Coordinates of C-alpha atoms and ligand atoms in Angstrom, one line a residue:
X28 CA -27.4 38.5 -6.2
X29 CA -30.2 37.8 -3.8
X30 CA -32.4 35.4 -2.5
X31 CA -36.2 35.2 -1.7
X32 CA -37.3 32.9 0.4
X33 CA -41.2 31.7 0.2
X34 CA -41.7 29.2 3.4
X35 CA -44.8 28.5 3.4
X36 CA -46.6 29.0 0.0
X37 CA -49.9 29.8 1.3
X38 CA -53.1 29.0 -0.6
X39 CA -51.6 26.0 -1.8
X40 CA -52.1 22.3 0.3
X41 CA -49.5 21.3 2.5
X42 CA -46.1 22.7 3.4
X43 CA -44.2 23.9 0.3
X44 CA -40.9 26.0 0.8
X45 CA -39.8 27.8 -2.0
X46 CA -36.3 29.6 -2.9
X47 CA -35.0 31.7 -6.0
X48 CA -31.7 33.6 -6.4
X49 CA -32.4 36.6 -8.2
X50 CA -29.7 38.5 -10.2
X51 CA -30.2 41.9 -12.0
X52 CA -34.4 40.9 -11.2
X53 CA -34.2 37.8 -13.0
X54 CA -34.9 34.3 -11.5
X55 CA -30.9 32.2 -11.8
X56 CA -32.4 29.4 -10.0
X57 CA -35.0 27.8 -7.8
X58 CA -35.5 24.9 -5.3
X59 CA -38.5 23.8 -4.7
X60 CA -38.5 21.9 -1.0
X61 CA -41.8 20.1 0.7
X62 CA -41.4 20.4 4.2
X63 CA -43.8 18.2 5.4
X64 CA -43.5 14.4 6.6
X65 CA -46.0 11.8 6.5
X66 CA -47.2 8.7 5.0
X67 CA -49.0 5.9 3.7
X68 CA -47.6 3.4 1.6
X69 CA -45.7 2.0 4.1
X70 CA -48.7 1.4 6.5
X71 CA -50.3 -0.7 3.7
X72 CA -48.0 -3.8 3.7
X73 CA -49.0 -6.8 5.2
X74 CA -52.2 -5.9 5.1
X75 CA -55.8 -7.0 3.1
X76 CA -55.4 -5.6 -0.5
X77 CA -58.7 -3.7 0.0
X78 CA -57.4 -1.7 2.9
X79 CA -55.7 0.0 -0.3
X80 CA -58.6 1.4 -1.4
X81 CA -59.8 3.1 1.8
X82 CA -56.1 3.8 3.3
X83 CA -54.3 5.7 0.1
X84 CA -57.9 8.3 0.1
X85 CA -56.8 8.9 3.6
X86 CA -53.1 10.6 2.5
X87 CA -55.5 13.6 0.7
X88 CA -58.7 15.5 1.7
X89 CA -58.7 17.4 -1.7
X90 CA -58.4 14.2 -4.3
X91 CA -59.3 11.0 -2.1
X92 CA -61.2 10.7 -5.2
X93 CA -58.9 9.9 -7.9
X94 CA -57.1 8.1 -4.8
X95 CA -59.8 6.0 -4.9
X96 CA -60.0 5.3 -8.6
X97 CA -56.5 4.8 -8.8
X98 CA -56.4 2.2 -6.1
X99 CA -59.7 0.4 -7.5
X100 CA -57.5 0.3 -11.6
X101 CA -54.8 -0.8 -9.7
X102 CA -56.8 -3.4 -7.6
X103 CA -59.1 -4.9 -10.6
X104 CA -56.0 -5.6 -12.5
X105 CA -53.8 -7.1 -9.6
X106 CA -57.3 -9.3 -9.4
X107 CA -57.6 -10.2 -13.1
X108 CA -60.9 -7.9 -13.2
X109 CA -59.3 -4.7 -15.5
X110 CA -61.3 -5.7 -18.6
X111 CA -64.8 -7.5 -17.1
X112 CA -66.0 -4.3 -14.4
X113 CA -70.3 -3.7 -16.0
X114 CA -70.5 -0.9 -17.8
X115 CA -72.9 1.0 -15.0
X116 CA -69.8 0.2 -12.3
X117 CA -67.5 2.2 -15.1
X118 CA -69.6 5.1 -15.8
X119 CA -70.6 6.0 -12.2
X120 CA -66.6 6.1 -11.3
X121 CA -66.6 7.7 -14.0
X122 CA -69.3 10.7 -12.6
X123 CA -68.2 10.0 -9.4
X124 CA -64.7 11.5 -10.5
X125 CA -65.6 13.9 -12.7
X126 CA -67.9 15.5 -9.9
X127 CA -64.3 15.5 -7.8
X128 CA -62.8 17.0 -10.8
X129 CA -65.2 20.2 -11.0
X130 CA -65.2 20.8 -7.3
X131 CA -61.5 20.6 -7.2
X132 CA -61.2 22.7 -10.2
X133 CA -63.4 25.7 -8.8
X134 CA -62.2 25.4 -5.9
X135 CA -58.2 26.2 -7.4
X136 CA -59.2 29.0 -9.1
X137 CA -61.3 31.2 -7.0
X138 CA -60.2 30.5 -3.4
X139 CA -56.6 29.4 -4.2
X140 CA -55.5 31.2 -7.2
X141 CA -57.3 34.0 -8.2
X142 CA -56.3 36.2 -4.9
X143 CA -53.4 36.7 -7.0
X144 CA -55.5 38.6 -9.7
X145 CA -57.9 40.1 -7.7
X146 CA -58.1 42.9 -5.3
X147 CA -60.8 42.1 -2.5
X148 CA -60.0 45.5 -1.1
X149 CA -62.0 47.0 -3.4
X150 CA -65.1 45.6 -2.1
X151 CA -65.2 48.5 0.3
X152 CA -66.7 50.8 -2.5
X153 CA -69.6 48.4 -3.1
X154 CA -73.0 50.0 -2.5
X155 CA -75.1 47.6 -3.9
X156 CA -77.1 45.1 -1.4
X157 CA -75.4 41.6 -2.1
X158 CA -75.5 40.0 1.5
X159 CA -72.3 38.4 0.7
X160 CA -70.3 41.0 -0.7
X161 CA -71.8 43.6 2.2
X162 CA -70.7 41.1 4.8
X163 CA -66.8 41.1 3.1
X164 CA -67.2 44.6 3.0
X165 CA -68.2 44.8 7.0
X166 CA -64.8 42.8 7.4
X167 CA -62.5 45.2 5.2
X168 CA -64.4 48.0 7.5
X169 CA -63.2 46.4 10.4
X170 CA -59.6 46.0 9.2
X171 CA -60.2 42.0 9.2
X172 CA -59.1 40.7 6.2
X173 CA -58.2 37.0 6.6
X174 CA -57.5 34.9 4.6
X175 CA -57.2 37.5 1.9
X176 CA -54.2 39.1 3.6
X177 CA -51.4 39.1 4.2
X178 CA -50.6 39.1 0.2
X179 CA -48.2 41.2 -2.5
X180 CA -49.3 44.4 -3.5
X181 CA -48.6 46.4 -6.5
X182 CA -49.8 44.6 -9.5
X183 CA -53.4 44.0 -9.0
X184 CA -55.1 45.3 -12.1
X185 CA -58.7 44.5 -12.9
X186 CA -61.2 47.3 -12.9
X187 CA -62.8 48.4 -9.5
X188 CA -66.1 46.7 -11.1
X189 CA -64.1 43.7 -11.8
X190 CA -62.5 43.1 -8.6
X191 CA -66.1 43.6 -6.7
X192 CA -67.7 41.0 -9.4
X193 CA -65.2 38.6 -9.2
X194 CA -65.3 38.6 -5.2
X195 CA -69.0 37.9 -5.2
X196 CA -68.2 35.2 -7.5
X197 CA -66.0 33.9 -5.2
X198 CA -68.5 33.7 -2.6
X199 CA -70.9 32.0 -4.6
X200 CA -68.1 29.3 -6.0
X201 CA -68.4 28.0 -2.4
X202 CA -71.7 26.8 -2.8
X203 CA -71.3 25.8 -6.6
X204 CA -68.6 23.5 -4.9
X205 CA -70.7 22.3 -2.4
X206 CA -73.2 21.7 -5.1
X207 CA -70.4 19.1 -6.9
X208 CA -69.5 17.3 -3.4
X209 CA -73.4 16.6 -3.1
X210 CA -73.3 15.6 -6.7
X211 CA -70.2 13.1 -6.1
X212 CA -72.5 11.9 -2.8
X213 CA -75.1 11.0 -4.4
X214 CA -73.2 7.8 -6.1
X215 CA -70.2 8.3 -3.7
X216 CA -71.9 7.6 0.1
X217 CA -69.7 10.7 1.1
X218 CA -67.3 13.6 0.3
X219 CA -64.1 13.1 1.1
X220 CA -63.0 9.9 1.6
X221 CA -65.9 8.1 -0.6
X222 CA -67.4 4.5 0.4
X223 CA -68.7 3.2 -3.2
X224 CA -65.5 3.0 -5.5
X225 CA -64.2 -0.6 -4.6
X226 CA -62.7 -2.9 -6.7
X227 CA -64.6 -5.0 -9.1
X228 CA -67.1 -1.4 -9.6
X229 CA -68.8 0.5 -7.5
X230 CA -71.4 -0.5 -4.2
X231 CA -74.0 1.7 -5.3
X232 CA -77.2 0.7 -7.3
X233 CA -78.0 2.7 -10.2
X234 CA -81.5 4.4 -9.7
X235 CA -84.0 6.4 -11.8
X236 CA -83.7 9.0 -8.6
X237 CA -80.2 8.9 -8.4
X238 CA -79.3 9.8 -12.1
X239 CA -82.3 12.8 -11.2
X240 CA -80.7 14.1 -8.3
X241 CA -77.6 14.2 -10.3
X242 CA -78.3 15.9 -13.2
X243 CA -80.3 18.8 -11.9
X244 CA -77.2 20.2 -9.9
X245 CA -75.1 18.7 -12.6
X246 CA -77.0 21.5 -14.8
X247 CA -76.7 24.2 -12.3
X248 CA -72.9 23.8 -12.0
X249 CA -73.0 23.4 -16.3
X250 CA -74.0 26.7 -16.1
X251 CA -71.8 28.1 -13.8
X252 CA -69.1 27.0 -15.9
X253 CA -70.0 28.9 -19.4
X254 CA -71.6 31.4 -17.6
X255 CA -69.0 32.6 -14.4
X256 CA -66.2 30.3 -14.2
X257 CA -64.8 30.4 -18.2
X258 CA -65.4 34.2 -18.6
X259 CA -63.6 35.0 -15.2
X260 CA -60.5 33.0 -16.7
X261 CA -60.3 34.8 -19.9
X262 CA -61.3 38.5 -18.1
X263 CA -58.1 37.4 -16.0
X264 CA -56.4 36.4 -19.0
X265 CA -56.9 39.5 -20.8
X266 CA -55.9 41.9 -18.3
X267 CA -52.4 39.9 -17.1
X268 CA -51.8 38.4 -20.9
X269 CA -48.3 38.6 -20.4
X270 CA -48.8 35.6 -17.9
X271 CA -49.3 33.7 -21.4
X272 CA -45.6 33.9 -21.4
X273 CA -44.6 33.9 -18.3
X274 CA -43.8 30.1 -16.2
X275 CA -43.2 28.3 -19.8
X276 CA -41.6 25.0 -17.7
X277 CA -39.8 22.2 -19.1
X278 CA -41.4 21.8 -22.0
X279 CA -43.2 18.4 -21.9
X280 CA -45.9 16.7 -20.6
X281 CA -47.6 13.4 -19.2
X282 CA -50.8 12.5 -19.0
X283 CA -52.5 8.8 -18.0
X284 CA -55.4 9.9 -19.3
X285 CA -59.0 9.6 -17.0
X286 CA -62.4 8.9 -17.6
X287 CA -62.6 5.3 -18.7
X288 CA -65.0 5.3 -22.6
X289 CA -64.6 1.3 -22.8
X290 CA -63.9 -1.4 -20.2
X291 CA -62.8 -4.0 -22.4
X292 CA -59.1 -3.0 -22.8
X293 CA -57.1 -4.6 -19.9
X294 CA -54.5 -2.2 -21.1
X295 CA -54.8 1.3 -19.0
X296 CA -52.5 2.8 -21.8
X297 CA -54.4 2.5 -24.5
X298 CA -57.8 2.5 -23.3
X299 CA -60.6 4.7 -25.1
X300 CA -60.5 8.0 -22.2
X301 CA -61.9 10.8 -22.6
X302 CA -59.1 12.4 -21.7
X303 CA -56.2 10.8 -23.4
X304 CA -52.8 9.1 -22.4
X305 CA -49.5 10.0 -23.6
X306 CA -47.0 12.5 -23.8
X307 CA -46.6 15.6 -26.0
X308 CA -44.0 18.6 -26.0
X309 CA -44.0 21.9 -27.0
X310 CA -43.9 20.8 -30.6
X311 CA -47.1 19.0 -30.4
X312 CA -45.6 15.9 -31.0
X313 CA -47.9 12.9 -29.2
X314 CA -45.9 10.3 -27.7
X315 CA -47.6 6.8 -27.1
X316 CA -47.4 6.1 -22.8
X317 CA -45.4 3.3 -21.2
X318 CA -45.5 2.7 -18.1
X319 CA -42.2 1.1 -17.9
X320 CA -40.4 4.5 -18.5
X321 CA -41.0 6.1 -15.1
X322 CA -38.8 5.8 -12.1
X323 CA -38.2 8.2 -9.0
X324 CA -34.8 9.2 -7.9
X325 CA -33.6 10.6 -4.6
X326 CA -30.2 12.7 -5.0
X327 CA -31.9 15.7 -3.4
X328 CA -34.5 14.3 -1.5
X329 CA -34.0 13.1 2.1
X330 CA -34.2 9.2 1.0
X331 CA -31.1 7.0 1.5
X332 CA -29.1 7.2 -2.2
X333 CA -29.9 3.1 -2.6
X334 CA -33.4 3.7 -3.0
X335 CA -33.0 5.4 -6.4
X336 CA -33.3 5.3 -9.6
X337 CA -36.2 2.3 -9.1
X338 CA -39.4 2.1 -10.9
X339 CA -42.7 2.1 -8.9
X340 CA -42.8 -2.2 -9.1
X341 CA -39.4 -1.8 -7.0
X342 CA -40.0 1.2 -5.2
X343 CA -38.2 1.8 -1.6
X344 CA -39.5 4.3 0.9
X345 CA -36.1 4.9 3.1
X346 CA -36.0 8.3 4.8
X347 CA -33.2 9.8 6.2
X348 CA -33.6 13.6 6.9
X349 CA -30.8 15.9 6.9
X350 CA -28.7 13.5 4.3
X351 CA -26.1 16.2 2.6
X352 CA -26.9 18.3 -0.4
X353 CA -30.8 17.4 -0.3
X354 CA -33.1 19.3 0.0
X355 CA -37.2 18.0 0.1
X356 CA -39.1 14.8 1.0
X357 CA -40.5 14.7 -2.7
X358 CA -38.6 12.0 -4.8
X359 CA -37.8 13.4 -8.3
X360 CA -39.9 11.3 -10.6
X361 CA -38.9 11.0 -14.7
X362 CA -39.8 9.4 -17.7
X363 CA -37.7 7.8 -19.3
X364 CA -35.1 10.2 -17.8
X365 CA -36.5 13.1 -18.5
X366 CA -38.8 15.7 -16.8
X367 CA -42.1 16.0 -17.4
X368 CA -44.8 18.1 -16.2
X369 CA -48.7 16.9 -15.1
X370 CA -52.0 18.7 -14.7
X371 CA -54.9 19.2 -16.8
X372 CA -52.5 21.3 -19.3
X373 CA -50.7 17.9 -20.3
X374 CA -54.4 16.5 -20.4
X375 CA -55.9 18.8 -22.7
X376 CA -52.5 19.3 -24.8
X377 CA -52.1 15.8 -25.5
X378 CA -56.2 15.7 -26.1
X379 CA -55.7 18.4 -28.4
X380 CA -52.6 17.5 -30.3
X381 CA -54.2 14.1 -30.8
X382 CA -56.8 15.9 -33.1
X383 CA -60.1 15.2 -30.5
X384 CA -62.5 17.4 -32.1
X385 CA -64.4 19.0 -29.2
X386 CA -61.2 19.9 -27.3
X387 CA -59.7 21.3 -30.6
X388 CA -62.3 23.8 -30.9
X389 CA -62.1 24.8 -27.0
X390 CA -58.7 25.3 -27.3
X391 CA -58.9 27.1 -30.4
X392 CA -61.5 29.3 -29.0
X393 CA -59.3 30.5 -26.3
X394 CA -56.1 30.4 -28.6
X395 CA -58.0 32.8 -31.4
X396 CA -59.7 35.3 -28.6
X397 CA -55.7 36.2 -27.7
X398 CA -54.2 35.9 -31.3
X399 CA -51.9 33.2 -29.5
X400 CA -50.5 30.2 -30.8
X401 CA -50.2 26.7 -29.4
X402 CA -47.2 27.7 -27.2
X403 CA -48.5 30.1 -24.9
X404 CA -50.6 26.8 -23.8
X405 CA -47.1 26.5 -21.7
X406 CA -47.9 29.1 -19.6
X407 CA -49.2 30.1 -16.3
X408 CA -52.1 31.3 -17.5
X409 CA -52.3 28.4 -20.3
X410 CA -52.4 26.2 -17.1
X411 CA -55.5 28.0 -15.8
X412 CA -57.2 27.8 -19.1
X413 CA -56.7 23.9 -19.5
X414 CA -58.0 23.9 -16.1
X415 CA -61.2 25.2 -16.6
X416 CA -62.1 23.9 -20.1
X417 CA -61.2 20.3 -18.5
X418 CA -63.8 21.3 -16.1
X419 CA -66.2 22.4 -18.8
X420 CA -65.2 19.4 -21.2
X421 CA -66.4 16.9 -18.3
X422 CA -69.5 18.4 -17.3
X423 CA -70.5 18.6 -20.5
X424 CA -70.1 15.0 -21.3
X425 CA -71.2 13.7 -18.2
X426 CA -75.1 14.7 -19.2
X427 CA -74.4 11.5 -21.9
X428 CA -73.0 9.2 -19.2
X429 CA -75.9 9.8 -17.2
X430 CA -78.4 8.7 -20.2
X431 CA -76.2 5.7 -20.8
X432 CA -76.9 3.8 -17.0
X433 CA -79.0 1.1 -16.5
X434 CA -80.9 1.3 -13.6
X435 CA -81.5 -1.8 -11.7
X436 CA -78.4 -3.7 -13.5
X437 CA -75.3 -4.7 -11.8
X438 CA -72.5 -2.3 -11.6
X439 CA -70.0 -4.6 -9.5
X440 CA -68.6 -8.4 -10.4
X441 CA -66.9 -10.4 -7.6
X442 CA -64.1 -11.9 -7.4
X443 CA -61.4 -13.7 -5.7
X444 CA -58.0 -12.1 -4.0
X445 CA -55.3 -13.7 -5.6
X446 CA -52.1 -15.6 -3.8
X447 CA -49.8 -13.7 -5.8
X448 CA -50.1 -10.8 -8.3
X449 CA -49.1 -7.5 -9.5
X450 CA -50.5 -4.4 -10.5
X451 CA -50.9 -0.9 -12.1
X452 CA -53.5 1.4 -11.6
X453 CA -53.0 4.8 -13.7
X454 CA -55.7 7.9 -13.8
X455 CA -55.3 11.6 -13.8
X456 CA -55.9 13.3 -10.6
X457 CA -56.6 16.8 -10.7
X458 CA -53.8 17.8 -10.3
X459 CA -52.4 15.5 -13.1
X460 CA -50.8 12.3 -13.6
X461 CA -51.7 9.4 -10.5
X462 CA -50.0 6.0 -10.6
X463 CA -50.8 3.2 -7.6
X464 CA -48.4 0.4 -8.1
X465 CA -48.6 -2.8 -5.7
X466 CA -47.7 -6.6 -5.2
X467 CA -49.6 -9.0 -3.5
X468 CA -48.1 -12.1 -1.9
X469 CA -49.8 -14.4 0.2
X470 CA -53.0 -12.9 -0.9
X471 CA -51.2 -9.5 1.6
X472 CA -50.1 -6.0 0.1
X473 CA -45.9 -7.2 0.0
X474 CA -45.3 -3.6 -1.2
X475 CA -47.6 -0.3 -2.7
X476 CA -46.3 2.5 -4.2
X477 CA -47.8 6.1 -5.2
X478 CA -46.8 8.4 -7.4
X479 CA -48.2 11.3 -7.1
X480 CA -48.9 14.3 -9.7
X481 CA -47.3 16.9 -7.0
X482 CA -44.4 14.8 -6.6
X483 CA -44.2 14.9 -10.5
X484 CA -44.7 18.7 -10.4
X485 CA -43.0 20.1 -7.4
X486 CA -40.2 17.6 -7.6
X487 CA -36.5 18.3 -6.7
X488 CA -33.0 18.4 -8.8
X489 CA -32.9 14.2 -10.2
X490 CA -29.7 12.4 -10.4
X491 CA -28.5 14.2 -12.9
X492 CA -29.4 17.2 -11.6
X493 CA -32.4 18.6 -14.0
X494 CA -34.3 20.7 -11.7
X495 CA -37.9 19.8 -11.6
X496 CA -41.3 21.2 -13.4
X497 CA -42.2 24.0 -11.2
X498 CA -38.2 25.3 -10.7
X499 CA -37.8 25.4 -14.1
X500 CA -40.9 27.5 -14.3
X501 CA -39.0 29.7 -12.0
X502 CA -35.8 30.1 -13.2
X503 CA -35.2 32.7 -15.9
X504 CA -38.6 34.6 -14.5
X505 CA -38.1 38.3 -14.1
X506 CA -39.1 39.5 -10.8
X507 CA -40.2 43.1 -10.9
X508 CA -40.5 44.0 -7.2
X509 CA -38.2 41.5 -5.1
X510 CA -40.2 42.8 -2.2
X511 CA -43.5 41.5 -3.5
X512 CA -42.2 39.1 -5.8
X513 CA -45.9 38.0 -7.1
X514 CA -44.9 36.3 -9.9
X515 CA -43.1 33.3 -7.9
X516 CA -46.7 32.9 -6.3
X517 CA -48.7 33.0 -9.9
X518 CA -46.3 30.9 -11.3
X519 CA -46.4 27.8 -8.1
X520 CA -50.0 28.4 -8.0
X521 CA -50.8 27.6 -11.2
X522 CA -49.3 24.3 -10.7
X523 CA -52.0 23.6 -8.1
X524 CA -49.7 21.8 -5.5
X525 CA -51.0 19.8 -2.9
X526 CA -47.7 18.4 -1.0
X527 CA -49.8 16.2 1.6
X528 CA -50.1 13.9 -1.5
X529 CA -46.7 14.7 -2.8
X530 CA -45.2 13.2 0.5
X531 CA -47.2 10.0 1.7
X532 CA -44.6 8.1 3.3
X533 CA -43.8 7.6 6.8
X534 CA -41.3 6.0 8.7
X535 CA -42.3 2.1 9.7
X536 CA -41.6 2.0 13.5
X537 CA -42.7 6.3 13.7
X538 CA -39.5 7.2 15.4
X539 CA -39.1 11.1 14.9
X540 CA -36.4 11.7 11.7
X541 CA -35.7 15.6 13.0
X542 CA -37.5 18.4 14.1
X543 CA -37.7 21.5 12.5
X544 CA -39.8 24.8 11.5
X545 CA -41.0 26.4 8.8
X546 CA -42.1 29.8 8.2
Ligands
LIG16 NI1 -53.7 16.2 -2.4 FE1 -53.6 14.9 -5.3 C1 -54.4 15.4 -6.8 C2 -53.3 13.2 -6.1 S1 -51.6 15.5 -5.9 S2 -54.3 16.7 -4.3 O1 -55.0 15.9 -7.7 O2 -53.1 12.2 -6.5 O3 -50.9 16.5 -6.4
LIG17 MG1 -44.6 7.3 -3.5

C-alpha cells in the first residue's frame, strides 16, 4: 500500500491538494482537500443588495461572468422582476455569458488540459517558419520550459506532427480567447469583472454597431471551433480512447440549466434554456430539478458540525480549521442526499437524454466516430467532449440571438428594493452547476449564500461519508507508473476545478484560523 500525494494540482485555479492510496497500482481511495482560505459571502451582509452583483464576481477571475448572472437571477426574483426583464436585457446576458463560456472553454482545454496529451518537447524538430512555434522552439533550445514543465513523462502519444500542430494551436487559442473576452466587452463594459449585468437587465443599449462588432469575431471564433478546437478533442480522443473509460465518477448529474429562451417563467426550474435543467444518471433517466433538495454538509470540512446539513436559504459560514477527522474548506454539497456531479457533461447529458434534437446529433456524432455508447459520456474524455460541443452548441446559436435584438429598445426595467424578500438565482457556470441564494431584510443583504460548481465537484466525504465527484473518479483507477501517476492529473483536470470559487468564505472579524503550507 502506498500513497501519492498531489499538493498543488497545477494547471488547475486555486490550491487543490490531492491524495490516493494505491494498492497492487490500483486507486483504494482518494481525498480531495482545497487548501485555500477566503471569502465573500460573509462580507455581503448588511450591505445594499446590489453590492451582490459586483462583490460575488470579485471571488473568481475565470467566471465573474456567470457570477454575475447568477447574482442578477437571484436579484430580479428577490425584487419581484424574474418574469418582466425586456427581451433585449435577456438575450445580451445571454451573449454576454455565452462569450464567457467559449473563452473559458478554450481556455481549459489547450492551456490547462491538454499538456497532459501533448508533448511540447517535440517542438524542437520543427523546421518550418511559424513565429510562434520557432519562438517555443528557441525556449526548449535554451532548456526553458515553463510552464510546460515540470510534468509526468511516459505516456505522451500523439505523433511528432501532432504534438508540433497541436502546440501551435495552442499559441493561437490565446488570441482566439482574447477574441471571446473582446466579444463579451463589447456588451459587457469589461473582462473580468463585467459592469452591464445588473438586476432588472443589462446597462447597455443595443446598437446596429454593437451586434456588428459582435458577430464578426463571433464568426472567427465559430470557425475555430469546427475547424481546430473539435478535431483537436477527437485527435486526442482517438489516440488515449481508453480515457473513455477511465474517471467514470458517481454516476449522476445536475444541471440548472443556462441561457434563458423565455423570460416569462418566474420559475428558474422550468424555464425554456437552451441548456436544460434537471438531473440524469447513467441510465439516461431525466430527473425534473428542485431546488429544495440541495443542502451542504460539513463532517470533513473545517466548518463547525452545527452548520450542517442546511440548505442554501439557512446556510452558516462557521470556520474552524484544524476540527478532527476533516480534511478541506469545501462543504460537501448533495441532492437530495446524494452526490452529484456538475459541468457541461451533466449539461449536455441531460440536454441529450431530454431528446433536444441538435445536441442528439452532436453527441451522436462523437458517440458513432468511437463505436461508443452513451456511457463512455462518464468519462474523462466524455467530460472534454461535452465541453467542447457546449462550446460549439453556443456559438452556433448565438448568430440567432444576435438577429433577434432590437436596437434602440429598452433592455432594463426598474424597480424598487424590497423591505423584505428572498431569493434564488440558478445558472450553469462553466464549470457547472451555480446557485446564489440571499435574504433581504430591511431592504439590507441579512444573509447570501453560494454554491459553487467546484464545491459540487471537488467536494469532501458528506455526513454519511460518500466521498465526493472527483474522489470517486479516483478511486478504483489503475495507476500504471506511481512515479508519474498521470492519470490522477487527466482525471482532476477534466473536472476543470477552480477552488478560489469553491471556497468563498472568510472569517467575519479576519482573525488568522492557522497557518500552514502547501506543496
Ligand atoms: Ni472560479 Fe466558477 C465556474 C463558478 S467554479 S471558476 O465556472 O461559479 O467551479
Ligand atoms: Mg457557499
Amino acid at each position: 500500500m502506498s500513497k501519492i500525494t498531489v499538493d498543488p494540482v497545477t494547471r488547475i485555479e486555486g490550491h487543490l491538494k490531492i491524495e490516493v492510496v494505491v494498492e497492487k497500482g490500483v486507486v483504494k481511495d482518494a481525498y480531495s482537500s482545497g487548501m485555500m482560505f477566503r471569502g465573500i459571502e460573509l462580507i455581503l451582509r448588511g450591505r445594499d443588495p446590489r453590492d451582490a452583483q459586483r462583490y460575488t464576481q470579485r471571488i473568481c477571475g475565470v467566471c465573474p461572468t456567470s457570477h454575475s448572472i447568477a447574482a442578477a437571477l437571484n436579484l430580479d426574483s428577490a425584487f419581484g422582476l424574474a418574469d418582466k426583464i425586456p427581451d433585449n436585457g435577456r438575450i445580451v446576458r445571454n451573449l454576454i455569458l455565452g462569450a464567457a463560456h467559449i473563452a473559458d472553454h478554450i481556455l481549459h482545454f489547450y492551456h490547462l488540459a491538454a499538456l497532459d496529451y501533448v508533448d511540447v518537447t517535440k517542438v524542437a524538430k520543427y523546421d518550418g517558419n511559424d513565429p510562434a512555434l520557432n519562438s517555443v522552439k528557441r525556449f526548449i533550445e535554451r532548456g526553458e520550459l515553463a510552464p510546460f514543465v515540470p510534468r509526468y513523462e511516459g505516456d505522451y502519444r500523439l505523433s511528432d506532427k501532432m504534438n508540433i500542430e497541436a502546440t501551435a494551436h495552442y499559441v493561437k487559442a490565446l488570441e482566439m480567447r482574447r477574441k471571446a473576452q473582446e466579444m463579451l466587452t463589447i456588451f459587457g463594459g469589461k473582462m473580468p469583472h463585467n459592469m452591464a449585468v445588473v438586476p432588472g437587465g443589462v446597462t447597455e443599449i443595443v446598437t446596429v454597431d454593437k451586434i456588428a462588432s459582435f458577430l464578426w469575431r463571433l464568426n472567427e471564433l465559430r470557425e475555430f471551433i469546427d475547424n481546430v478546437y473539435i478535431p483537436d478533442v477527437l485527435a486526442v480522443a482517438e489516440a488515449y480512447s481508453d480515457y473513455f473509460e477511465i474517471g467514470t465518477g458517481c454516476g449522476n448529474l445536475l444541471s440548472y440549466g443556462l441561457w434563458d429562451l423565455e423570460g416569462n417563467n418566474p420559475d428558474y426550474t422550468k424555464r425554456k434554456r437552451l441548456i436544460k435543467q434537471g438531473t440524469v444518471s447513467m441510465d439516461l433517466k431525466v430527473g425534473s430539478l428542485d431546488p429544495n433538495k440541495i443542502a451542504e454538509y460539513v463532517k470533513y470540512s473545517w466548518y463547525a458540525d452545527s452548520s450542517t446539513g442546511k440548505h442554501p436559504t439557512q446556510g452558516v459560514t462557521d470556520p474552524q480549521y484544524g476540527k478532527k477527522g476533516a480534511y478541506s474548506w469545501v462543504k460537501a454539497p448533495r441532492y437530495d442526499g446524494k452526490v452529484y456531479e456538475v459541468g457541461p457533461l451533466a449539461g449536455i447529458a441531460v440536454t441529450y437524454a431530454s431528446g433536444e434534437p441538435a445536441v442528439k446529433n452532436l453527441v451522436d456524432s462523437v458517440l458513432s466516430k468511437f463505436k461508443a455508447s452513451p456511457k463512455a459520456l462518464f468519462s474523462v474524455l466524455g467530460r472534454h467532449a461535452a465541453r467542447a460541443l457546449i462550446t460549439k452548441y453556443v456559438a452556433d446559436s448565438m448568430p440567432e440571438w444576435l438577429l433577434q435584438l432590437k436596437p434602440g429598445e429598452p433592455a432594463y426595467i426598474d424597480y424598487q428594493i424590497p423591505d423584505q424578500a428572498l431569493g434564488m438565482g440558478l445558472t450553469d457556470a462553466a464549470r457547472g452547476a451555480l446557485g446564489h441564494w440571499v435574504e433581504i431584510k430591511d431592504k439590507k443583504i441579512a444573509n447570501y449564500q453560494c454554491v459553487v460548481p467546484s464545491t459540487w465537484n471537488m467536494s469532501p466525504r458528506d455526513d454519511r461519508d460518500q466521498p465526493g465527484p472527483v474522489e470517486q473518479a479516483l478511486i478504483g483507477t489503475k495507476i500504471k507508473d506511481e512515479k508519474n501517476p498521470f492519470e490522477i492529473g487527466r482525471i482532476v483536470r477534466s473536472f476543470d476545478p477552480c477552488l478560489a470559487c469553491a471556497i468563498h468564505l472568510i472569517r467575519p472579524k479576519g482573525e488568522i484560523v492557522g497557518t500552514f503550507r502547501t506543496g
